[in-house]
Coordinates of C-alpha atoms (C1' of nucleotides) in Angstrom, one line a residue:
Chain A
M1 CA 0.5 -0.1 0.0
A2 CA 1.5 2.6 -0.9
R3 CA -0.9 5.4 0.9
I4 CA 1.0 6.8 4.3
A5 CA -1.0 6.6 7.0
P6 CA -0.5 8.1 10.4
L7 CA 0.5 5.8 13.2
S8 CA -1.6 6.0 16.0
G9 CA -0.1 7.0 19.7
F10 CA 3.1 8.2 17.8
P11 CA 3.1 11.7 17.6
E12 CA 4.5 13.7 15.5
W13 CA 4.4 17.7 15.4
L14 CA 4.2 19.8 12.7
P15 CA 7.3 22.3 12.6
Q16 CA 5.7 24.8 14.9
G17 CA 4.9 23.2 16.8
R18 CA 8.2 21.7 17.4
I19 CA 9.3 24.6 18.7
V20 CA 6.9 25.2 21.0
E21 CA 7.6 21.5 21.8
Q22 CA 11.4 22.4 22.7
H23 CA 10.6 25.6 24.9
V24 CA 8.2 23.9 27.4
L25 CA 11.7 21.4 27.4
D26 CA 13.6 24.2 27.9
V27 CA 11.1 25.9 30.6
L28 CA 11.7 22.8 32.4
R29 CA 14.9 21.9 31.9
H30 CA 16.5 25.7 33.7
T31 CA 14.1 24.9 36.3
F32 CA 15.3 21.4 38.0
E33 CA 18.2 23.4 37.0
L34 CA 17.9 26.2 39.4
H35 CA 16.4 23.6 42.0
G36 CA 19.7 21.7 41.2
F37 CA 19.1 18.5 39.4
A38 CA 21.4 17.2 38.0
G39 CA 20.7 15.3 34.7
I40 CA 21.1 11.6 33.6
E41 CA 19.9 10.0 30.5
T42 CA 18.8 6.4 31.2
R43 CA 18.8 3.2 28.2
A44 CA 15.8 2.9 26.3
V45 CA 15.4 -0.8 27.8
E46 CA 15.7 -2.6 30.8
P47 CA 15.8 -6.0 31.4
L48 CA 11.8 -7.6 31.2
E49 CA 12.1 -8.6 34.6
Q50 CA 12.7 -5.0 36.0
L51 CA 10.4 -3.7 34.7
L52 CA 7.8 -5.9 35.6
R53 CA 8.2 -5.0 39.3
K54 CA 5.4 -2.7 38.2
G55 CA 2.9 -5.1 38.4
E56 CA -0.1 -4.7 36.3
T57 CA 1.3 -2.1 33.6
S58 CA 3.4 -5.5 32.4
K59 CA 0.8 -6.1 29.7
E60 CA 1.7 -2.2 28.8
V61 CA 5.5 -3.6 27.5
Y62 CA 6.9 -3.5 24.1
V63 CA 9.1 -6.2 24.5
L64 CA 12.1 -6.2 22.1
S65 CA 13.4 -9.1 19.7
R66 CA 15.9 -9.0 16.3
L67 CA 14.3 -11.3 13.2
Q68 CA 17.3 -13.4 13.7
E69 CA 16.1 -14.8 16.6
L70 CA 12.5 -14.9 15.5
D71 CA 14.0 -17.4 12.8
E72 CA 15.3 -20.2 16.3
P73 CA 12.3 -21.6 17.2
G74 CA 13.6 -24.0 19.4
R75 CA 15.0 -20.9 21.8
P76 CA 13.4 -20.6 25.1
E77 CA 12.1 -17.6 25.9
R78 CA 13.5 -16.2 29.3
E79 CA 12.6 -13.4 30.3
D80 CA 15.5 -12.7 32.7
K81 CA 17.2 -12.3 28.9
Q82 CA 14.2 -10.8 27.7
L83 CA 14.7 -6.8 26.6
G84 CA 11.8 -4.1 27.0
L85 CA 11.2 -0.4 26.4
H86 CA 10.9 1.6 29.8
F87 CA 7.2 2.4 30.2
D88 CA 8.1 4.9 32.5
L89 CA 11.5 7.0 34.3
T90 CA 11.3 6.0 37.4
V91 CA 11.8 2.2 37.6
P92 CA 14.6 2.8 35.6
F93 CA 16.3 5.6 37.7
A94 CA 15.3 3.2 40.3
R95 CA 17.7 0.8 38.8
Y96 CA 20.2 3.0 38.3
V97 CA 20.8 4.0 41.6
L98 CA 20.8 0.6 42.3
E99 CA 23.6 0.8 40.1
N100 CA 25.4 3.5 40.4
A101 CA 25.4 3.9 44.2
G102 CA 28.5 4.0 45.4
K103 CA 29.7 6.7 42.8
L104 CA 26.6 8.7 43.9
S105 CA 25.9 11.1 46.6
F106 CA 23.1 11.4 49.2
P107 CA 20.2 13.1 48.8
F108 CA 21.0 12.5 45.3
K109 CA 18.3 14.8 42.8
R110 CA 18.4 14.8 39.2
Y111 CA 15.7 15.7 36.2
Q112 CA 15.4 13.2 33.5
I113 CA 13.7 13.9 30.0
Q114 CA 13.2 11.2 27.5
K115 CA 10.7 9.3 25.3
V116 CA 8.6 6.6 27.3
W117 CA 6.4 3.6 25.7
R118 CA 3.3 1.9 26.4
G119 CA 1.8 -0.7 24.1
E120 CA -2.3 0.9 25.3
R121 CA -4.6 2.0 22.9
P122 CA -4.1 5.4 22.3
Q123 CA -7.3 8.4 22.8
D124 CA -6.9 12.7 23.3
G125 CA -3.9 12.7 25.2
R126 CA -3.2 8.7 25.5
F127 CA 0.1 8.1 22.9
R128 CA 2.1 4.9 22.9
E129 CA 5.0 7.3 22.5
F130 CA 5.5 10.0 24.8
T131 CA 8.4 12.3 26.8
Q132 CA 8.3 12.6 30.7
A133 CA 10.2 15.0 32.1
D134 CA 11.0 13.8 36.1
I135 CA 12.3 15.2 39.1
D136 CA 13.5 13.0 41.8
V137 CA 14.7 13.0 44.7
V138 CA 16.3 9.5 46.6
G139 CA 17.8 9.1 50.1
S140 CA 20.0 6.1 51.4
G141 CA 18.2 5.3 53.6
D142 CA 15.9 7.7 54.9
L143 CA 14.5 11.0 52.9
P144 CA 13.7 13.9 55.0
Y145 CA 9.2 14.7 54.7
H146 CA 10.2 17.5 53.5
Y147 CA 11.6 16.6 50.1
E148 CA 7.7 15.7 49.8
V149 CA 7.0 19.1 50.6
E150 CA 9.7 20.3 47.9
I151 CA 9.1 18.6 44.6
P152 CA 5.1 19.5 43.6
L153 CA 6.4 23.4 44.3
V154 CA 9.7 22.9 42.0
M155 CA 7.2 22.0 39.9
A156 CA 4.7 24.5 40.4
E157 CA 7.4 27.2 39.7
A158 CA 8.0 25.3 35.7
F159 CA 4.2 25.5 35.6
G160 CA 4.2 29.8 35.9
A161 CA 7.0 30.2 33.6
L162 CA 4.4 28.9 31.6
R163 CA 1.7 30.4 32.2
E164 CA 3.8 34.0 29.8
I165 CA 3.5 31.5 26.5
G166 CA -0.6 30.9 26.5
M167 CA -0.5 27.4 28.8
P168 CA -3.8 27.5 31.7
P169 CA -3.2 27.6 35.2
V170 CA -2.7 24.8 37.2
R171 CA -3.9 22.4 40.3
I172 CA -1.9 20.2 41.8
L173 CA -3.9 17.8 43.7
V174 CA -2.2 16.4 46.7
N175 CA -2.9 13.1 49.0
N176 CA -1.5 10.6 51.0
R177 CA -1.3 8.0 50.9
K178 CA -1.1 6.7 54.4
V179 CA -4.2 8.9 55.1
A180 CA -6.1 6.7 52.7
E181 CA -4.5 3.6 54.9
G182 CA -4.6 4.5 57.9
F183 CA -8.4 5.3 57.1
Y184 CA -9.8 2.5 55.6
R185 CA -7.9 0.4 58.2
G186 CA -9.3 1.8 60.8
I187 CA -12.6 1.1 59.9
G188 CA -12.4 -1.7 59.1
L189 CA -11.4 -2.2 55.2
E190 CA -8.5 -4.4 53.7
D191 CA -8.8 -4.5 50.5
V192 CA -6.8 -0.9 50.3
E193 CA -5.8 -1.2 46.9
G194 CA -8.9 -2.0 46.1
V195 CA -10.6 0.9 47.6
L196 CA -7.9 3.2 46.2
R197 CA -9.0 1.7 42.6
Q198 CA -12.6 2.1 42.6
I199 CA -12.6 5.9 44.9
D200 CA -10.2 7.2 41.3
K201 CA -13.1 7.0 39.4
L202 CA -15.5 9.6 41.2
D203 CA -14.6 12.4 38.5
K204 CA -15.7 10.1 36.3
I205 CA -18.3 7.9 36.9
G206 CA -19.8 10.0 40.4
P207 CA -19.8 8.9 44.0
E208 CA -23.2 6.6 43.9
K209 CA -21.4 4.4 41.6
V210 CA -18.6 4.1 43.1
G211 CA -20.2 3.8 46.6
A212 CA -22.1 0.8 45.0
L213 CA -18.8 -1.3 43.8
L214 CA -16.6 -0.1 47.2
V215 CA -19.8 -2.9 48.2
D216 CA -19.6 -4.9 45.8
E217 CA -16.1 -5.2 44.9
C218 CA -14.4 -4.6 48.3
G219 CA -16.3 -6.2 50.4
A220 CA -17.8 -3.0 52.0
D221 CA -20.9 -2.7 54.4
E222 CA -22.6 0.5 53.4
E223 CA -21.8 1.7 56.5
Q224 CA -18.3 2.0 55.1
A225 CA -19.0 2.2 52.2
K226 CA -20.2 5.9 53.4
A227 CA -17.4 6.8 55.3
C228 CA -15.0 6.3 51.9
L229 CA -16.9 8.8 49.8
A230 CA -17.3 11.2 52.8
L231 CA -13.3 11.1 52.9
A232 CA -12.8 11.5 50.0
A233 CA -15.3 14.5 49.3
I234 CA -13.1 16.3 51.2
S235 CA -10.9 18.8 50.1
G236 CA -9.4 22.3 50.4
S237 CA -6.0 24.1 51.0
D238 CA -4.9 24.6 54.0
A239 CA -5.4 24.1 57.7
S240 CA -8.5 23.2 57.8
V241 CA -8.6 19.8 55.6
I242 CA -6.6 18.5 58.3
T243 CA -8.7 19.0 60.9
E244 CA -12.0 18.3 58.8
V245 CA -10.1 14.4 58.2
R246 CA -9.7 13.8 62.2
A247 CA -13.0 14.7 62.8
L248 CA -14.4 12.0 60.2
A249 CA -12.1 9.5 62.1
E250 CA -13.3 10.1 64.9
S251 CA -16.7 9.9 64.8
H252 CA -15.8 6.7 63.2
G253 CA -13.5 5.4 65.8
A254 CA -10.7 5.5 62.6
V255 CA -8.9 6.5 64.3
T256 CA -4.8 5.2 63.5
E257 CA -0.9 5.5 64.4
L258 CA -0.7 5.6 59.7
L259 CA -3.8 8.2 59.9
T260 CA -2.5 10.2 62.6
A261 CA 1.0 10.1 60.6
G262 CA -0.1 10.5 57.6
L263 CA -2.2 13.8 58.7
A264 CA 1.2 15.6 60.1
E265 CA 2.9 15.0 56.4
L266 CA -0.3 16.3 54.3
E267 CA -0.5 19.2 57.3
A268 CA 2.9 20.1 56.4
L269 CA 3.0 20.6 52.5
V270 CA -0.6 22.3 52.3
V271 CA 0.4 24.7 55.1
A272 CA 4.0 25.0 53.0
A273 CA 3.1 25.3 50.5
G274 CA -0.2 28.4 51.0
E275 CA 2.9 30.9 51.5
R276 CA 5.4 29.4 48.6
A277 CA 2.7 28.8 46.2
P278 CA -0.9 30.0 47.1
G279 CA -3.6 28.6 45.4
V280 CA -1.6 25.5 43.0
V281 CA -1.8 23.3 45.5
V282 CA -4.7 21.7 46.8
A283 CA -5.2 19.0 48.8
D284 CA -7.8 15.7 47.4
L285 CA -8.6 13.1 49.5
K286 CA -10.0 11.3 46.4
I287 CA -6.3 11.1 44.8
A288 CA -5.6 8.3 44.7
R289 CA -3.3 6.2 41.7
G290 CA -3.1 3.6 40.8
L291 CA 0.6 2.4 41.2
D292 CA 0.9 0.4 44.2
Y293 CA 4.5 1.1 44.8
Y294 CA 3.6 5.1 46.7
T295 CA 4.0 4.9 50.9
G296 CA 3.0 8.6 51.6
S297 CA 2.4 11.9 49.3
V298 CA 1.1 11.4 46.1
Y299 CA -0.2 13.8 43.2
E300 CA -1.6 14.5 40.2
T301 CA -1.8 18.0 37.8
V302 CA -4.8 19.3 36.2
L303 CA -4.8 21.9 33.4
V304 CA -7.3 24.1 35.3
G305 CA -10.7 24.5 32.4
H306 CA -8.7 21.1 31.0
E307 CA -9.8 18.5 33.7
Q308 CA -11.0 15.5 31.1
L309 CA -7.4 15.3 30.4
G310 CA -6.5 13.8 32.7
S311 CA -3.4 14.6 34.8
V312 CA -0.4 16.3 32.9
C313 CA 2.3 15.5 35.8
S314 CA 2.1 12.8 38.7
G315 CA 4.1 11.2 41.4
G316 CA 4.6 10.3 44.7
R317 CA 6.8 9.4 47.7
Y318 CA 8.1 5.3 47.4
D319 CA 10.2 3.5 50.3
T320 CA 10.8 -0.1 48.6
L321 CA 11.2 0.9 44.4
A322 CA 15.2 0.7 44.7
S323 CA 16.4 -1.5 47.1
D324 CA 19.2 -4.3 46.8
G325 CA 18.0 -6.2 49.7
K326 CA 20.7 -4.1 52.6
N327 CA 20.4 -1.2 51.4
T328 CA 17.2 0.6 50.3
Y329 CA 17.1 3.8 48.8
P330 CA 12.6 5.8 49.7
G331 CA 12.6 8.8 47.0
V332 CA 10.2 10.8 45.8
G333 CA 9.3 12.3 42.4
L334 CA 6.8 14.0 40.1
S335 CA 6.5 13.2 36.1
V336 CA 5.3 15.5 33.6
G337 CA 3.9 14.0 30.5
V338 CA 5.3 16.3 28.3
S339 CA 3.8 15.6 24.6
R340 CA 0.3 15.0 26.6
L341 CA 0.8 18.9 28.0
V342 CA 2.4 20.1 24.8
S343 CA -0.5 17.7 22.1
R344 CA -3.2 20.3 24.0
L345 CA -1.3 22.9 23.9
L346 CA -1.1 22.7 20.0
S347 CA -4.8 20.5 19.8
G348 CA -6.9 23.2 22.1
G349 CA -5.1 26.5 20.0
L350 CA -3.7 27.8 23.1
V351 CA -0.3 28.5 22.2
T352 CA 1.8 29.3 18.9
A353 CA 5.2 29.7 17.8
T354 CA 5.8 33.3 16.0
R355 CA 7.2 31.3 12.7
A356 CA 7.9 27.7 11.7
V357 CA 11.5 28.3 10.8
P358 CA 14.6 29.9 13.3
T359 CA 15.4 31.8 10.4
A360 CA 15.1 35.7 10.7
V361 CA 15.8 37.2 6.9
L362 CA 15.5 35.8 3.3
V363 CA 18.9 37.0 1.4
A364 CA 17.0 37.3 -2.6
V365 CA 19.1 35.9 -5.0
S366 CA 18.8 38.7 -8.3
A367 CA 20.0 36.3 -10.7
E368 CA 22.5 32.8 -10.2
E369 CA 25.1 34.8 -10.8
T370 CA 25.6 36.4 -8.4
R371 CA 24.5 33.8 -5.9
R372 CA 27.9 34.7 -3.8
D373 CA 27.3 38.2 -3.6
S374 CA 24.0 36.5 -1.6
D375 CA 26.0 34.0 -0.2
A376 CA 28.6 36.0 1.2
V377 CA 25.4 39.3 3.2
A378 CA 24.3 35.5 4.3
A379 CA 27.3 35.0 6.3
V380 CA 27.5 38.3 7.1
L381 CA 24.4 38.2 9.3
R382 CA 25.3 34.3 10.5
A383 CA 27.9 36.4 11.9
R384 CA 26.8 38.8 14.4
G385 CA 23.9 36.0 15.3
I386 CA 21.3 36.5 13.6
P387 CA 19.2 33.0 11.8
C388 CA 19.4 33.5 8.0
E389 CA 18.7 31.6 4.5
V390 CA 19.0 32.4 0.7
A391 CA 16.8 31.3 -1.5
P392 CA 16.6 28.1 -3.4
A393 CA 16.2 30.1 -6.8
A394 CA 16.5 33.2 -8.4
A395 CA 12.6 33.7 -9.1
K396 CA 10.8 37.0 -9.3
F397 CA 11.4 38.9 -6.5
G398 CA 7.3 38.8 -5.5
K399 CA 8.1 34.8 -5.5
Q400 CA 11.2 35.0 -3.2
I401 CA 9.1 38.0 -0.6
K402 CA 6.1 35.2 -1.6
Y403 CA 8.9 32.3 0.7
A404 CA 10.0 34.0 2.5
D405 CA 5.8 34.5 3.9
R406 CA 4.9 31.3 3.5
R407 CA 7.2 30.6 6.5
G408 CA 6.8 34.0 8.7
I409 CA 10.5 34.5 8.2
P410 CA 9.9 38.4 8.8
F411 CA 12.8 40.0 6.4
V412 CA 13.7 40.3 3.1
W413 CA 17.3 41.0 2.0
F414 CA 18.2 42.4 -1.3
P415 CA 21.9 42.2 -2.3
G416 CA 23.4 45.2 -4.4
E417 CA 19.4 47.1 -4.1
A418 CA 21.2 50.3 -1.7
G419 CA 19.5 53.2 -3.4
H420 CA 16.1 51.0 -3.8
G421 CA 14.8 51.8 -0.7
A422 CA 11.1 53.5 -0.2
D423 CA 12.0 55.1 2.3
G424 CA 15.8 54.8 2.5
G425 CA 18.5 57.8 3.0
A426 CA 18.1 60.9 1.8
P427 CA 17.8 61.2 -2.9
G428 CA 22.0 60.4 -3.9
A429 CA 23.7 59.4 -1.0
E430 CA 25.4 56.2 -1.5
P431 CA 25.9 53.6 1.3
A432 CA 29.8 52.8 2.1
G433 CA 29.5 48.9 2.4
P434 CA 28.2 46.0 -0.1
A435 CA 24.6 47.1 1.1
G436 CA 22.2 46.4 0.2
S437 CA 18.4 47.6 1.5
V438 CA 16.2 45.0 3.5
K439 CA 12.4 44.9 4.1
D440 CA 10.0 44.0 6.8
I441 CA 7.3 42.1 4.6
R442 CA 4.7 42.8 7.0
S443 CA 5.1 46.3 6.8
G444 CA 6.3 47.1 3.9
D445 CA 8.9 49.0 5.0
Q446 CA 11.9 48.7 2.9
V447 CA 15.5 50.8 3.8
D448 CA 19.0 50.5 2.6
A449 CA 21.8 48.9 5.3
D450 CA 24.7 46.8 5.6
P451 CA 24.9 43.2 7.0
A452 CA 27.4 44.0 9.1
T453 CA 25.6 47.0 10.9
W454 CA 21.8 45.6 10.4
E455 CA 20.0 44.1 13.2
P456 CA 16.4 43.4 13.8
P457 CA 14.7 43.7 16.2
A458 CA 15.0 41.8 19.4
E459 CA 11.6 39.6 19.1
D460 CA 12.1 39.3 15.6
L461 CA 15.4 37.4 15.7
R462 CA 14.1 33.8 16.6
P463 CA 10.7 32.3 16.6
R464 CA 8.7 33.0 19.9
V465 CA 6.5 31.1 21.3
V466 CA 2.9 32.7 22.2
P467 CA -0.7 32.5 23.3
A468 CA -2.5 31.9 20.5
A469 CA -5.2 34.8 19.1
S470 CA -8.1 31.9 19.6
P471 CA -7.9 29.5 21.7
V472 CA -10.1 26.6 20.0
R473 CA -12.8 26.5 22.8
Chain B
rG1 C1' -7.7 -6.7 25.2
rU2 C1' -13.5 -5.3 25.1
rG3 C1' -17.1 -2.2 23.2
rG4 C1' -19.0 1.4 19.3
rG5 C1' -18.8 4.8 15.2
rU6 C1' -15.6 6.2 10.7
rA7 C1' -12.8 5.6 5.8
rU8 C1' -13.8 9.9 -1.0
rA9 C1' -8.1 15.1 -3.9
rG10 C1' -2.9 17.3 0.4
rC11 C1' -6.7 19.2 4.1
rU12 C1' -12.2 19.9 5.2
rC13 C1' -15.9 16.8 3.5
rA14 C1' -21.0 16.3 -1.0
rG15 C1' -22.2 12.7 -3.3
rC16 C1' -30.2 10.3 -2.9
rU17 C1' -34.0 3.6 -3.8
rG18 C1' -26.6 1.2 -7.6
rG19 C1' -25.9 4.3 -13.1
rU20 C1' -19.2 7.9 -16.7
rA21 C1' -15.6 11.2 -9.3
rG22 C1' -17.6 16.4 -7.2
rA23 C1' -17.2 21.1 -4.0
rG24 C1' -14.4 24.7 -0.9
rC25 C1' -9.4 25.5 0.7
rA26 C1' -4.2 24.6 0.1
rU27 C1' -1.0 24.0 -4.0
rC28 C1' 1.1 25.7 -9.3
rG29 C1' 0.7 28.9 -13.8
rC30 C1' -1.2 33.6 -16.4
rG31 C1' -2.7 38.4 -16.2
rU32 C1' 1.8 41.8 -13.5
rU33 C1' 8.4 39.9 -18.6
rG34 C1' 11.8 41.1 -10.7
rU35 C1' 8.7 43.5 -4.8
rG36 C1' 4.3 39.0 -2.6
rG37 C1' -0.6 39.5 0.0
rU38 C1' -6.6 41.6 -3.4
rC39 C1' -8.9 40.4 -7.4
rG40 C1' -9.9 37.5 -11.9
rC41 C1' -8.7 33.3 -15.9
rG42 C1' -7.0 28.5 -16.1
rA43 C1' -4.6 23.7 -14.1
rG44 C1' -2.6 19.8 -12.2
rG45 C1' -4.7 16.0 -8.5
rG46 C1' -8.5 9.9 -6.9
rU47 C1' -7.0 2.3 -8.4
rC48 C1' -13.8 6.5 -3.3
rG49 C1' -8.2 2.0 2.8
rC50 C1' -7.9 -3.4 1.1
rG51 C1' -9.4 -8.1 -0.3
rG52 C1' -13.8 -11.3 -1.7
rG53 C1' -19.4 -11.2 -2.6
rU54 C1' -24.0 -10.0 -5.0
rU55 C1' -25.2 -7.3 -10.2
rC56 C1' -25.8 -5.7 -16.7
rA57 C1' -23.5 -1.8 -13.9
rA58 C1' -21.4 -1.0 -6.9
rG59 C1' -18.2 5.0 -4.1
rU60 C1' -23.3 3.3 -2.9
rC61 C1' -25.2 -3.4 -1.1
rC62 C1' -23.3 -7.5 1.9
rC63 C1' -19.1 -10.3 4.1
rG64 C1' -14.4 -9.9 5.9
rU65 C1' -10.0 -7.6 6.8
rU66 C1' -7.0 -3.3 8.1
rA67 C1' -6.2 2.1 9.9
rC68 C1' -8.0 6.1 12.1
rU69 C1' -11.2 7.4 16.0
rC70 C1' -14.9 7.7 20.9
rA71 C1' -15.5 5.1 25.7
rC72 C1' -13.8 1.3 28.8
rC73 C1' -9.2 -0.7 31.7
rC74 C1' -5.3 1.8 33.4
rC75 C1' -2.7 5.6 32.8
rA76 C1' 1.7 11.5 31.9

RNA sequence: GUGGGUAUAGCUCAGCUGGUAGAGCAUCGCGUUGUGGUCGCGAGGGUCGCGGGUUCAAGUCCCGUUACUCACCCCA
């Protein structure tokens, strides 16, 4: 079939979209580095058994094999020899920490921006190949709680820096596994995982159906189901949330040691966030997170007005992910779904780039015999850091201008045309240099200029990422 | 993996109860012979996703298949 069809779930942006993505990546990296996170990159593959430690997600792993191996039918498929593409950056990072523990200094703060792969059904904002940007802090043996406060605040800062390009505000929703687990056990429910999974569906199917599911699937009675729903209904951005939860637990006689410990942590987070990033971090007791390795704070981040898109940045505290049996390296991290975020910024018409190419100046070519004059002008401009290109053909100037216009290139340079500027210098005043004239094709203004001294306005030097004029919906 | 919808030009889509494949936008050319955008005229571009079946005749009806898409599962 000669027809080329896009592969669903493997997003590719046009040049203009890539400029937006690149800007988002630059802002994230810059913010991470401002906070002292060191960048690393891990290999794209891990042994299958490493990846499967995460549990249920195992079915989503893409396994790697060589064509040649398919021709060896008798070959037993040994799981410990098989390689899979990583489906997140947390598991490879845990492996990396164990492998390099002797060479790292703890607490170790790293950021990691890479593609990951998941074999799921793609949907709007859900991909099979996508970019994640992670920050994590791991300690050796223990990890102070204050990092669970710091991590979301770093992200809040990064998202704050993206507001100026037209990204909507975010809400970082926080919960604490100890609170949830302590409460559920306190009221007599043992299937903590199951309850969390049902609670996670609240936004989609509503409290009635979740209540029914708790009874049917998790062995809860009516009273217990009601208590779980009551807990999940609590949210807020100040310490009153803690009081509320404690009161609810007391009324059900469900105050456990675990619950008390979790509440203390959640309170510290909410209070600190209220001071350092007011309005961004919200305690929300229905945030569950499916992954089973979280042990403390859990986070989810939604774009305000785009809640249906799902979380664009999630993570939490884990205590046993990286352990070699002797030493354990607890950590806390957050992961930005860059592809999901960027796809919405682009498809929602929220953000755009001022042009599709880096080029600020198109140097026109009068005739193929004089192309070298145009090349010379371009070389002088480039030496001064002005991105430029030379016209592809010595076509009529109208056509060359059109070439620039299509790509959003703001300036066209006409070599050796000094004196022809529409509103250029005084009549008869010949410029000294090799010169020419440069036209701003947006306004039509054309002036005589010398490539050794002329420069475009700062805002035209490179493509800028800006709020789009007309958001879709 | 489960269930629904869709598939016609580069893009967005028409095409009725079967009868020789269409529009708008985009592209290219000319008017305007070296300074674009407007306007006018014109041109190119399609094995109607793929395979089979029914029929004198299938873009249209039937079956299969693939891809896309939405929901579920799960998740960034």
